[in-house]
Every structure is written in structure tokens, then in C-alpha cells.
CSV table of C-alpha atoms and ligand atoms in Angstrom, one decimal:
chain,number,residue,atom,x,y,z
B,3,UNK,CA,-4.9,29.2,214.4
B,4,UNK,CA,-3.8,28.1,210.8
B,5,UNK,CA,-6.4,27.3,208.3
B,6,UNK,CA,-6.7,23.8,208.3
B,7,UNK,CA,-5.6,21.1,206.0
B,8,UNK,CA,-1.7,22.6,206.5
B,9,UNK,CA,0.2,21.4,203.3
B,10,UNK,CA,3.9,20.9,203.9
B,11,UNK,CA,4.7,17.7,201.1
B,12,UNK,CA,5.7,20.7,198.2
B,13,UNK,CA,8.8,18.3,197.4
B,14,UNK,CA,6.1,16.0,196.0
B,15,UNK,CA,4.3,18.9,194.5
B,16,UNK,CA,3.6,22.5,194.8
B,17,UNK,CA,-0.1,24.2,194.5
B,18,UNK,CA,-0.5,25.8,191.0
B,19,UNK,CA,-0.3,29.2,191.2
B,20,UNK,CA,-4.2,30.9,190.7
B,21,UNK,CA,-1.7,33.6,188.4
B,22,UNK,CA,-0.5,30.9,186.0
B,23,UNK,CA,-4.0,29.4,186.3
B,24,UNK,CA,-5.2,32.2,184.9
B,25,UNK,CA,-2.5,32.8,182.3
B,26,UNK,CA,-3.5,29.2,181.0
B,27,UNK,CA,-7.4,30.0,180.7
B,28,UNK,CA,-8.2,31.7,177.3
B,29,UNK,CA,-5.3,28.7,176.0
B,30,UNK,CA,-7.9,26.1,176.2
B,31,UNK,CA,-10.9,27.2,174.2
B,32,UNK,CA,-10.2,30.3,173.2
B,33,UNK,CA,-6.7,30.8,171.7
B,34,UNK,CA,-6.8,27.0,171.0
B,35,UNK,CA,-4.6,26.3,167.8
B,36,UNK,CA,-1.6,24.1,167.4
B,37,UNK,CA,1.4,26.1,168.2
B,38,UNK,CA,2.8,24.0,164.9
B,39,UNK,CA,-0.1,25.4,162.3
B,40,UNK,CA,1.4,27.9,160.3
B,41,UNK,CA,-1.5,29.1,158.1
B,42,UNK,CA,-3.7,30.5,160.3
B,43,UNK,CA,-3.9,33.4,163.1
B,44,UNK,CA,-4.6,30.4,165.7
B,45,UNK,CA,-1.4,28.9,165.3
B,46,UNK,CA,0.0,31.7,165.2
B,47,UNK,CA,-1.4,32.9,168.3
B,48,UNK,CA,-0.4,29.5,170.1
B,49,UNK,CA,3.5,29.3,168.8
B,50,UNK,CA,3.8,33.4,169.9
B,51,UNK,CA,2.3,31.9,173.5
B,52,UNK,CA,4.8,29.1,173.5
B,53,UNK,CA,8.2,31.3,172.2
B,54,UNK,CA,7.1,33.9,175.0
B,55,UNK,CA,6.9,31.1,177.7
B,56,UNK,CA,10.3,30.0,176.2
B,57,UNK,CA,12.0,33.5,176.7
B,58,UNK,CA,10.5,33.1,180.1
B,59,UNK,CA,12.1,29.7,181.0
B,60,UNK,CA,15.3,30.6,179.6
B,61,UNK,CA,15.3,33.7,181.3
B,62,UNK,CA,15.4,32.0,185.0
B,63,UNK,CA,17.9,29.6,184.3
B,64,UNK,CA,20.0,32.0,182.3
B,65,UNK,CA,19.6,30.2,178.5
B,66,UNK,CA,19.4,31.0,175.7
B,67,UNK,CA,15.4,30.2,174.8
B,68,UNK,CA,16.4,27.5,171.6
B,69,UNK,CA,18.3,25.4,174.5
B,70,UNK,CA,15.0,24.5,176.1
B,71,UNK,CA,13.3,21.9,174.8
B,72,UNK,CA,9.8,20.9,176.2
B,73,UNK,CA,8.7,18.1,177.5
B,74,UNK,CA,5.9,16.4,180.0
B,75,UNK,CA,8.2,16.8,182.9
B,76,UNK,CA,11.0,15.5,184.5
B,77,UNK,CA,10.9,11.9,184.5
B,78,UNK,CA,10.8,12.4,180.4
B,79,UNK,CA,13.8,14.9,180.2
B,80,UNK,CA,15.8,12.6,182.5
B,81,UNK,CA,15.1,9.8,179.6
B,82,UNK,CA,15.9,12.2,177.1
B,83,UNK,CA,18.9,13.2,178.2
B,84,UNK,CA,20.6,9.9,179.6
B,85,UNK,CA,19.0,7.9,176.6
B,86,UNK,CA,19.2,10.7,174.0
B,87,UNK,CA,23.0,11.2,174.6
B,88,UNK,CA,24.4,7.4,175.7
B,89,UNK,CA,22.5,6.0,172.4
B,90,UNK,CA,25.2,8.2,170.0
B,91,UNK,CA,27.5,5.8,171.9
B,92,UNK,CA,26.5,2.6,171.2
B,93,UNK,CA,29.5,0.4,171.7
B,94,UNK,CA,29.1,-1.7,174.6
B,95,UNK,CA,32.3,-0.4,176.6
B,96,UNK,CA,30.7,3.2,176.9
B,97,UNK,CA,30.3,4.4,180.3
B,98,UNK,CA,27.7,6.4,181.9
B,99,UNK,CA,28.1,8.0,185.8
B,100,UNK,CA,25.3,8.5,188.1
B,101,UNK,CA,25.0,8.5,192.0
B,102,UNK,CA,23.0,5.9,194.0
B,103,UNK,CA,20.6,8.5,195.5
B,104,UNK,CA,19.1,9.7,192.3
B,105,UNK,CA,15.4,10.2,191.4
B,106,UNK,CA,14.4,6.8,190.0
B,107,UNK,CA,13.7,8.5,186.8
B,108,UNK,CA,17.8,8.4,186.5
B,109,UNK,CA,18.6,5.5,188.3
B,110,UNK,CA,15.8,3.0,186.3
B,111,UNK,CA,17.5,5.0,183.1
B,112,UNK,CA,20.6,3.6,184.3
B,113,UNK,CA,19.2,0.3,184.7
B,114,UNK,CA,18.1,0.4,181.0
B,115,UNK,CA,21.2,1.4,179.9
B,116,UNK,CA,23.0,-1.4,181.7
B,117,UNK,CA,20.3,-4.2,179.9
B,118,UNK,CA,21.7,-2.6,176.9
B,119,UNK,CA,25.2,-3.3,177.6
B,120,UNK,CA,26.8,0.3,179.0
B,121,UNK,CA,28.6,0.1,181.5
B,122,UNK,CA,27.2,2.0,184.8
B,123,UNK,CA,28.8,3.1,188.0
B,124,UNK,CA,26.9,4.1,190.4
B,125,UNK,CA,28.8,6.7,193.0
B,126,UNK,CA,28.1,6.1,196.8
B,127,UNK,CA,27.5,9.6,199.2
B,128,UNK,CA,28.2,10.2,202.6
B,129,UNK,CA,26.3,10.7,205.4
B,130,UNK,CA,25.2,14.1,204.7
B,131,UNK,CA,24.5,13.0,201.0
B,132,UNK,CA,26.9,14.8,199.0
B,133,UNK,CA,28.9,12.7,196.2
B,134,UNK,CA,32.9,12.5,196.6
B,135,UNK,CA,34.8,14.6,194.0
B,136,UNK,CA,37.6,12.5,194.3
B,137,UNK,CA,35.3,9.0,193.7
B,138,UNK,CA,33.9,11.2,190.3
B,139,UNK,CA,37.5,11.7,189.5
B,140,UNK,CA,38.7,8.3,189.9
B,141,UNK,CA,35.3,6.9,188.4
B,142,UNK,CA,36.1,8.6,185.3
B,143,UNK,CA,37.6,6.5,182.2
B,144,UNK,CA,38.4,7.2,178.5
B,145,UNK,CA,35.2,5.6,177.5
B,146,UNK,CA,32.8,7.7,179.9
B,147,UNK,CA,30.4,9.6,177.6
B,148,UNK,CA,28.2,11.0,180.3
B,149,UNK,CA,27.8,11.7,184.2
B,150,UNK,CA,24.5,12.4,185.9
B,151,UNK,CA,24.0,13.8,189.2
B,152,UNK,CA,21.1,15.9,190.6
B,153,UNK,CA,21.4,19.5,191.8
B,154,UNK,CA,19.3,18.9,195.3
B,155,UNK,CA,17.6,15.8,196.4
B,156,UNK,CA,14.3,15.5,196.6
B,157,UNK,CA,14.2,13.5,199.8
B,158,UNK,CA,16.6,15.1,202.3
B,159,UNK,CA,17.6,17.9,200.3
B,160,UNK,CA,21.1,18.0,200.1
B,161,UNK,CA,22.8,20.0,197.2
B,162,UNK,CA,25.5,18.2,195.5
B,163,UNK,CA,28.3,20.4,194.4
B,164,UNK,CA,27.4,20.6,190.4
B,165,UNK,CA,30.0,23.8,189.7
B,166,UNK,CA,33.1,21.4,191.1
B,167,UNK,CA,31.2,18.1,189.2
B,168,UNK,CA,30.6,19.9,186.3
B,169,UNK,CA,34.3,21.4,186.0
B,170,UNK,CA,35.8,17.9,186.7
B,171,UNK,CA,33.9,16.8,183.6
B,172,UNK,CA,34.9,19.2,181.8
B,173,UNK,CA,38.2,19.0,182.1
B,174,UNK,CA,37.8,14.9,181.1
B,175,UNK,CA,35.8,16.1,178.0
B,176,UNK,CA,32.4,14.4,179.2
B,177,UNK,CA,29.1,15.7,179.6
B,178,UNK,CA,27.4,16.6,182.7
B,179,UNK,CA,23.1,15.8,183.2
B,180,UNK,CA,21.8,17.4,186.1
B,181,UNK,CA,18.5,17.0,187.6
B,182,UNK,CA,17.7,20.2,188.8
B,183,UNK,CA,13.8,19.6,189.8
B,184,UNK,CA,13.7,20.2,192.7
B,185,UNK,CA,15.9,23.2,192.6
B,186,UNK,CA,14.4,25.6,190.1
B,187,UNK,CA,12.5,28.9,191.2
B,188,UNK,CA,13.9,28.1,194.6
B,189,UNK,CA,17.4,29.4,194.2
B,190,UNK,CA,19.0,30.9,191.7
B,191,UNK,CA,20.9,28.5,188.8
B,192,UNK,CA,22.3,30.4,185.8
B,193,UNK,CA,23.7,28.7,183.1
B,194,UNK,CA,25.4,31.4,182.0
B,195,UNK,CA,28.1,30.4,184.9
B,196,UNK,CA,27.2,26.6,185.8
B,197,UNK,CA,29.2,23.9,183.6
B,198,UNK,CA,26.4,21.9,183.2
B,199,UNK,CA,25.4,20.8,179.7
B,200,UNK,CA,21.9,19.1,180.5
B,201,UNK,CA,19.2,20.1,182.9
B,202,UNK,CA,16.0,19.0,183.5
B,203,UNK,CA,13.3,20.7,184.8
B,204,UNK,CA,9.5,20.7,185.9
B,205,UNK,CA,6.8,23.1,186.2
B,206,UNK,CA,4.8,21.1,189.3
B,207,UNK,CA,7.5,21.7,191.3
B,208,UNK,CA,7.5,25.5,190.8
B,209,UNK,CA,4.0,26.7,191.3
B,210,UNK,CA,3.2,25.6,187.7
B,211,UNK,CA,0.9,22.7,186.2
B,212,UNK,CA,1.6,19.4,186.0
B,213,UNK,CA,2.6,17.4,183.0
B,214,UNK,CA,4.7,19.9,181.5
B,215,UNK,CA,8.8,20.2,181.8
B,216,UNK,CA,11.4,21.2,180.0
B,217,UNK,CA,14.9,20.0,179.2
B,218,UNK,CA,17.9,22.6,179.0
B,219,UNK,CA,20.4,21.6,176.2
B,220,UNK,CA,23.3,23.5,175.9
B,221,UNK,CA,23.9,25.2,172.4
B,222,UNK,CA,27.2,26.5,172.8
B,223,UNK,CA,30.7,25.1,173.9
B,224,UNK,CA,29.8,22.4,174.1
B,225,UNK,CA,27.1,22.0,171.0
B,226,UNK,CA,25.1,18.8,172.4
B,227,UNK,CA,23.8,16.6,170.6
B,228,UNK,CA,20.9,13.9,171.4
B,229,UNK,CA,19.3,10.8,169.8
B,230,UNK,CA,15.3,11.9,170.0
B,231,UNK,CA,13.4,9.2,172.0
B,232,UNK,CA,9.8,10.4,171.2
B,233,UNK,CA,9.5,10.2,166.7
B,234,UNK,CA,7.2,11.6,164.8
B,235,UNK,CA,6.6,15.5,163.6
B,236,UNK,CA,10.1,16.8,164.4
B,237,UNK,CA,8.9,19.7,167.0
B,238,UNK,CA,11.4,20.7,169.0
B,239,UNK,CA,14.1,20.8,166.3
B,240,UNK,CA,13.9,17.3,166.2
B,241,UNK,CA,14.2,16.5,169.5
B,242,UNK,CA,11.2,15.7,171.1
B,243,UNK,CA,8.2,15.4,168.9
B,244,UNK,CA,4.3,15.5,169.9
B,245,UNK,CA,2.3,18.6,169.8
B,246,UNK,CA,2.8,21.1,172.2
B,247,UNK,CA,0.9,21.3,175.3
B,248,UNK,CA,0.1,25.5,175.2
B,249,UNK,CA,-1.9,26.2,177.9
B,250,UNK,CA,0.8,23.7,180.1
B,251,UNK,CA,3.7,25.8,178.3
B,252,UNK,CA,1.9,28.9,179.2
B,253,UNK,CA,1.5,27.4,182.9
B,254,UNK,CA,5.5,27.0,183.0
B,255,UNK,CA,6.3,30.2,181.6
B,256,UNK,CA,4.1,32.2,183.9
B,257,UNK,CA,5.6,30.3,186.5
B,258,UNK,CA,9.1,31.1,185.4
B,259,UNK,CA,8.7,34.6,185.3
B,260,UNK,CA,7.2,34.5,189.2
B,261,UNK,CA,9.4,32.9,190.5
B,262,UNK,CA,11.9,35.1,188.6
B,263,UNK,CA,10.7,38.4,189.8
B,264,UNK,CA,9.9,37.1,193.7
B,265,UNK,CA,13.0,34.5,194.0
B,266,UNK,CA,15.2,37.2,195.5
B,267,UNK,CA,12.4,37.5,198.7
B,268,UNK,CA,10.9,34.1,198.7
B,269,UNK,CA,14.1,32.2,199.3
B,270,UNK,CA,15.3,34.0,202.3
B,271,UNK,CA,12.1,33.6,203.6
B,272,UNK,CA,11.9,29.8,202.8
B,273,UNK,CA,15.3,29.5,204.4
B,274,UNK,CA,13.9,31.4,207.3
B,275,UNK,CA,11.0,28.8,207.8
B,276,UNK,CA,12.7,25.5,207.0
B,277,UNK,CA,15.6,26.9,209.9
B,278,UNK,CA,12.7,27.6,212.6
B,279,UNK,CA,10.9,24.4,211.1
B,280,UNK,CA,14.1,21.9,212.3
B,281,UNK,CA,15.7,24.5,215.1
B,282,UNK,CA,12.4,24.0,216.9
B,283,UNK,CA,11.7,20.3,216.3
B,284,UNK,CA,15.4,19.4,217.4
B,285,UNK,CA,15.2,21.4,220.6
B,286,UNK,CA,11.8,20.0,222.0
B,287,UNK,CA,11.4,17.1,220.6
B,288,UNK,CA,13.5,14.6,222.0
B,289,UNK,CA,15.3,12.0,220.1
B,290,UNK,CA,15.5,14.5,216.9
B,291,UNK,CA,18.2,14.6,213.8
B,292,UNK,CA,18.5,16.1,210.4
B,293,UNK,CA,18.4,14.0,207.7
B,294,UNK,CA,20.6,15.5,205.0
B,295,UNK,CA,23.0,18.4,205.0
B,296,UNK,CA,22.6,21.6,207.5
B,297,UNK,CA,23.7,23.7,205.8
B,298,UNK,CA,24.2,22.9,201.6
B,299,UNK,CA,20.1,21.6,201.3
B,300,UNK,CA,17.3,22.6,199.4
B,301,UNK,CA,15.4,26.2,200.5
B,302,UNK,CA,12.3,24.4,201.4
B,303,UNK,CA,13.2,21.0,202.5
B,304,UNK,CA,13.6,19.6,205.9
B,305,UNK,CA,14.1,15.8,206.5
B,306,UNK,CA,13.8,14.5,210.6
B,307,UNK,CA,14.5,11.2,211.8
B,308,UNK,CA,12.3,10.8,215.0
B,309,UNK,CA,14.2,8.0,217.1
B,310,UNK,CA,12.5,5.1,218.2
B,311,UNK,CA,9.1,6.2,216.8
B,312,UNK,CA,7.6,5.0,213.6
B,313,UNK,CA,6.9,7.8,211.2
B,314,UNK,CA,3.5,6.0,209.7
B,315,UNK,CA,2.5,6.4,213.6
B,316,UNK,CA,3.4,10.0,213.4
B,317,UNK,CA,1.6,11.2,210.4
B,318,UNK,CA,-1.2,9.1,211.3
B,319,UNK,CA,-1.5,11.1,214.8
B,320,UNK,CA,-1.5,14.4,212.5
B,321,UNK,CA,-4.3,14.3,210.0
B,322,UNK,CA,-4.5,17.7,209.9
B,323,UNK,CA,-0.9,18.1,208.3
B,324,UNK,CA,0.2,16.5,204.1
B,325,UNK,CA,3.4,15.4,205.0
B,326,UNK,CA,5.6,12.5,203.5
B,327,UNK,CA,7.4,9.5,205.3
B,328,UNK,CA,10.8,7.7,203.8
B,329,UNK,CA,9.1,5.1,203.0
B,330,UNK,CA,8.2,3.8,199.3
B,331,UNK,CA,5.5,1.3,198.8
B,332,UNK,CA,5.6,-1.3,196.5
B,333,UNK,CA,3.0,-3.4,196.0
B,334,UNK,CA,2.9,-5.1,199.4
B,335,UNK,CA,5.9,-4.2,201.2
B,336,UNK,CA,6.9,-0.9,202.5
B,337,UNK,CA,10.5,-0.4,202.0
B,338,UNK,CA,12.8,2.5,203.2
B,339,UNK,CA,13.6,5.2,200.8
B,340,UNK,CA,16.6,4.4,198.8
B,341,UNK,CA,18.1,8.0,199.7
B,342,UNK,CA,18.0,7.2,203.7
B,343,UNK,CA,19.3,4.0,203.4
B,344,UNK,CA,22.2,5.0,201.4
B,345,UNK,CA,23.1,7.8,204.3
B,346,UNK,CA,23.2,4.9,206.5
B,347,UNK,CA,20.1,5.8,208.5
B,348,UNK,CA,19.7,1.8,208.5
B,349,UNK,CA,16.3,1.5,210.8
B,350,UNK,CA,16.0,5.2,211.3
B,351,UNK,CA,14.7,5.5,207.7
B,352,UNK,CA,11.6,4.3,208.9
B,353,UNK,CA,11.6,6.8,211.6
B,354,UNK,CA,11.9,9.7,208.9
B,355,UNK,CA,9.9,12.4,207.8
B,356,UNK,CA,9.8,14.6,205.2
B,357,UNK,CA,9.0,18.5,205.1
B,358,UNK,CA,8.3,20.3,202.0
B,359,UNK,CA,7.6,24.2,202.6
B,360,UNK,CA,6.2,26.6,199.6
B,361,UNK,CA,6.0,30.5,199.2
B,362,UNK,CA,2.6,29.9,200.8
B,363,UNK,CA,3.7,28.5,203.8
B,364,UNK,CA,3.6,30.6,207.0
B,365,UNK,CA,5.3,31.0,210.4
B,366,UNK,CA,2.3,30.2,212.3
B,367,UNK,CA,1.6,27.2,210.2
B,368,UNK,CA,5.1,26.0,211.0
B,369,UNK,CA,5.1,26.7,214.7
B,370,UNK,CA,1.5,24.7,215.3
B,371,UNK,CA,2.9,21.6,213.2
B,372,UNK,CA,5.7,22.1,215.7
B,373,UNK,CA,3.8,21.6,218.4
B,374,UNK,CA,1.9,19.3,217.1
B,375,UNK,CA,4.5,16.9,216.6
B,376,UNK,CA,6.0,17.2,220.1
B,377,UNK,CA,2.4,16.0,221.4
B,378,UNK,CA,1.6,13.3,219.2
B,379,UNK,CA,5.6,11.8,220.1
B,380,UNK,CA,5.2,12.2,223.6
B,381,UNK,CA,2.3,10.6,223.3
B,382,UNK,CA,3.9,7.2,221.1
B,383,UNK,CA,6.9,7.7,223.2
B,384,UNK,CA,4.7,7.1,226.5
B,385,UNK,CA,2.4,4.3,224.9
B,386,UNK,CA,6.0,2.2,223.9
H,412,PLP,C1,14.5,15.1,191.6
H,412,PLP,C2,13.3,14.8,190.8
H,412,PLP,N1,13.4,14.3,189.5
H,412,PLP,C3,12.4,14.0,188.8
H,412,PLP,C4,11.1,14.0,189.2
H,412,PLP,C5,10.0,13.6,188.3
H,412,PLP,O1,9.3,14.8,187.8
H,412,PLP,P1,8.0,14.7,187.0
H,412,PLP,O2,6.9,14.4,188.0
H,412,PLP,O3,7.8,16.0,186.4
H,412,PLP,O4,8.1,13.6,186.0
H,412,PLP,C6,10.9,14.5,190.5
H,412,PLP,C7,9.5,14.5,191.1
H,412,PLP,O5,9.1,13.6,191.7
H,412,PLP,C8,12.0,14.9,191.3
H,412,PLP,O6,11.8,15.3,192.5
């Protein structure tokens, strides 16, 4: 038997890792100085903690460390980089290119942007979630400045294809965002060989804290520039002031550099588990699909509509299990997730639920939620 609570909702978050817990440790009350005091032997302990956890970011995602600039996560280095690079192009006519499945970090960017006169398109996806390259291409105009479209979803995991998205934009001469979230320390994303000019990344998502992220800004070919949205002591270079959070950036670091020495065995198995995870679930459970793409999708994330059944029902028949449905609540109504219903899973998004697997997960955890499931339907099925 697994050890019980089972947690499988790591696309919402991922356990900190007790190894980066205890990287952080002596950062709080023992090696406490502001990384930005230069006169004393605690500052200087803190900004040595925060350039080594920049080397260690950098080095997963192939950067150079004085691309990375740090933030409280990914809903701020969205903002940053929509807001930082649309506001050096403030004439109304300028353009800005997103996707209508984007985290709502992006999309309620978007929505700003729009209130202050760009001009947004918002690109549709097929059934599988993957953009068109030909409705990029033809999206494109002289006065786009910048095109924003995530690596892997964070519902249904599908990858978009960011080497072909980020070519096309370069050969218009506009800059490409991705948010790569949900991505990072999962499979392996180089910037070395990805045109991507913007990235933003989290630690909670990678077995690090919370609160603390990162934004990647390309140094070289193209040199981007970015209006700062946070003012005040000009950390960062200038681009995102406030005082560092140290023991967070230590958090993200040591999490980097984990996930940078066990990537090459934790994705295969991931893969491994998430393939079981819906091979199993499609064969015995009846009325079954995959939300998402088969095969281009995240490592760790399976998405399963469960026809005819109502997935609050199911995941109220399996306490035992954290697991996520595709449904957003507002403050009274529960709508369906903005990602299923722009698949075209029209009543099915209710049905939907989400999987999120982690290097702790296990086989036999998978095979009992398995089973699990295939009871508590039959039993809905039966009482319908
Ligand atoms: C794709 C994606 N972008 C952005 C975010 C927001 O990240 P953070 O919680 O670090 O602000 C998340 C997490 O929910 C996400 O999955």
C-alpha cells in the first residue's frame, strides 16, 4: 500500500526539496545580510550566495548568469517581460501576440495592454493545443513588437513548438516571451540553441520554494531591453528593484543544480509514469480521453476527461488522492478552465482531471490511484 495522502497536483506545485531546505537554513539567521551591502563580510556573504545560485540557474537553462534576473516568480516575470518590453513601444498601433490558452498571468497582461491601447491578437489552438505556425505567420504585422507563447501548458500539458515560433520571429525581427514554468528541471531547454529572447521561470514548480522566480533576458543577439516595472534601488541592473530574497535565491539555485545533475534519470522515469498513469486509466476505465497532446506534453502531466461523470464527483470519491479538476472558481460560479474550453472539450471540461506527477512519485502510487478511479466511476456510472 502507498503511504497515504498520495499527492499528484505538482502542476500546481511541487514539495520543496528537504536538500534545498537545508541549503536555505543558515540564510535566515545566520548568514543574514543584504546581498546589496557592500561594507561588511554579511553582505558579502549573501551576494556570493546569490551570484552562486545565479551560475546555478543559468547553468540549467544554458545562460549566461547576468541574463537572469530575479524575481518573486512567474506571474511577476510574465509582467516584466510583456509590460517591460511593450512600454518602449508606446504608440497605440503597436502589436503584441499571445495564444488564448496562456497562464492568466499573460493573458490578464494582455488585457492590460489592450486598456492601454496596444493592439492584441490572441492566436486560437487546435484540439491537441498546439498554436498554428502559419496563424503566427499571418498574425505578424510591421508594428508587432512582441509574441508570447508558453513552452508547456500547465493544464493539459501540451508543448507548443517554441524552436519553429521562435525562428518565425526572428526572421520578422520581433521578440519571442516564453513561459517556460511549467517546463524547467523537467526537460531540458538550453538557450544556447532555443531562439527565445525571454523566459520566465519559477522555483515552486521545480522542487524549490515559493515566492522566488527568475526571468531570463537574453544579452546577446538580440541585446533586450525592458522598461523596469518594480522602481526603487536599481538591483538587478536596473531591472527589477527590491532586496533580494537570499535564502529563496539559495532555494532556486539548489534546486537548479538538482534538477541539473538528476534531469537526465528523472525525466525518463516521469515519462515512464505519466504513460502507465493514462495507458491504464484509458484501457479500464470506460468512457476515457487525453486531454492535450500524446505525445508533444509535459513529462509529468496527464489530463483525462471522464465522460458523462462529473469530475468534483470524482475527486470527492478519492480523498485520499490531491488532484486538480478543470474547473476555476470565481467567486460563485464554477466555470470551465479556459484551456479545455478552447480545445473544444465544450461539456467535457467539466468532466476533466488533472494529474501532476513529481520525482517523488512512485509506480505503486500510480497503479492504486488507478484503481481507485475505476471504482469510484463505476460506482457514479451505476448511481446515474
Ligand atoms: C505556466 C505558468 N505560468 C505562471 C505561473 C505562475 O507562477 P507563480 O506562482 O510563480 O507566480 C504558473 C503557476 O501557476 C504556471 O503554471
Amino acid at each position: 500500500m502507498p503511504t497515504f495522502p498520495i499527492y499528484l497536483d505538482n502542476n500546481a506545485t511541487t514539495r520543496t526539496d528537504p536538500r534545498v531546505v537545508d541549503a536555505m537554513l543558515p540564510y535566515f539567521s545566520e548568514i543574514y545580510g543584504n546581498a546589496a551591502s557592500q561594507s561588511h563580510a554579511f553582505g558579502w556573504a549573501a551576494a556570493t550566495a546569490v551570484s552562486t545560485a545565479r551560475a546555478q540557474v543559468a547553468e540549467l537553462i544554458g545562460a549566461d548568469p547576468r541574463e537572469i534576473v530575479w524575481t518573486s516568480g512567474a506571474t511577476e516575470s510574465d509582467n516584466l517581460a510583456i509590460k517591460g518590453v511593450m512600454e518602449l513601444f508606446p504608440d497605440p498601433g503597436s502589436h503584441f501576440i499571445t495564444a488564448v490558452t496562456e497562464h492568466q498571468a499573460v493573458l490578464d497582461t494582455a488585457k492590460h495592454l489592450e486598456q492601454t491601447g496596444r493592439r492584441v491578437t490572441y492566436l486560437s489552438v487546435d484540439s491537441f493545443g498546439q498554436i498554428s505556425l502559419d496563424a503566427l505567420r499571418a498574425a505578424l504585422t510591421p508594428e508587432t513588437v512582441l509574441v508570447s507563447l508558453m513552452m508547456g501548458n500547465n493544464e493539459i500539458g501540451t508543448l507548443q513548438p517554441v524552436a519553429e515560433i521562435g525562428a518565425l520571429c526572428r526572421e520578422h525581427g520581433v521578440l519571442f516571451h516564453s513561459d517556460a514554468t511549467q517546463c524547467i528541471g523537467k526537460m531540458p531547454v538550453s538557450m544556447e540553441t532555443l531562439p527565445i529572447d525571454l523566459m520566465s521561470l519559477t522555483a515552486h514548480k521545480m522542487y524549490g520554494p515559493k515566492g522566488v522566480g527568475a526571468l531570463y533576458v537574453r544579452r546577446r543577439a538580440p541585446r533586450v531591453r525592458l522598461t523596469a516595472q518594480m522602481d526603487g534601488g536599481g538591483h538587478e541592473r536596473g531591472m527589477r528593484s527590491g532586496t533580494l530574497n537570499v535564502p529563496g535565491i539559495v532555494g532556486f539555485g539548489k534546486a537548479a543544480q538538482i534538477c541539473q545533475n538528476e534531469l537526465a534519470d528523472e525525466q525518463p522515469k516521469l515519462v515512464f509514469l505519466r504513460d502507465r498513469l493514462i495507458g491504464r486509466i484509458l484501457e479500464t476505465i470506460e468512457g476515457t480521453r487525453l486531454n492535450g497532446h500524446p505525445t508533444e506534453r509535459l513529462p509529468h502531466n496527464a489530463n483525462i476527461a471522464f465522460e458523462g461523470l462529473e469530475a468534483d464527483a470524482l475527486l470527492a470519491g478519492l480523498p485520499e488522492v490531491a488532484l486538480s479538476t478543470g474547473s476555476a472558481c470565481s467567486s460563485e460560479a464554477v466555470s470551465p478552465s479556459h484551456v479545455l474550453s478552447a480545445i473544444g472539450l465544450g461539456s467535457l471540461a467539466r468532466s476533466s482531471v488533472r494529474f501532476g506527477l513529481s520525482r517523488d512519485t512512485t509506480e505503486e502510487e500510480v497503479d492504486w490511484v488507478v484503481s481507485k478511479l475505476g471504482e469510484v466511476a463505476g460506482r457514479l456510472h451505476r448511481l446515474k
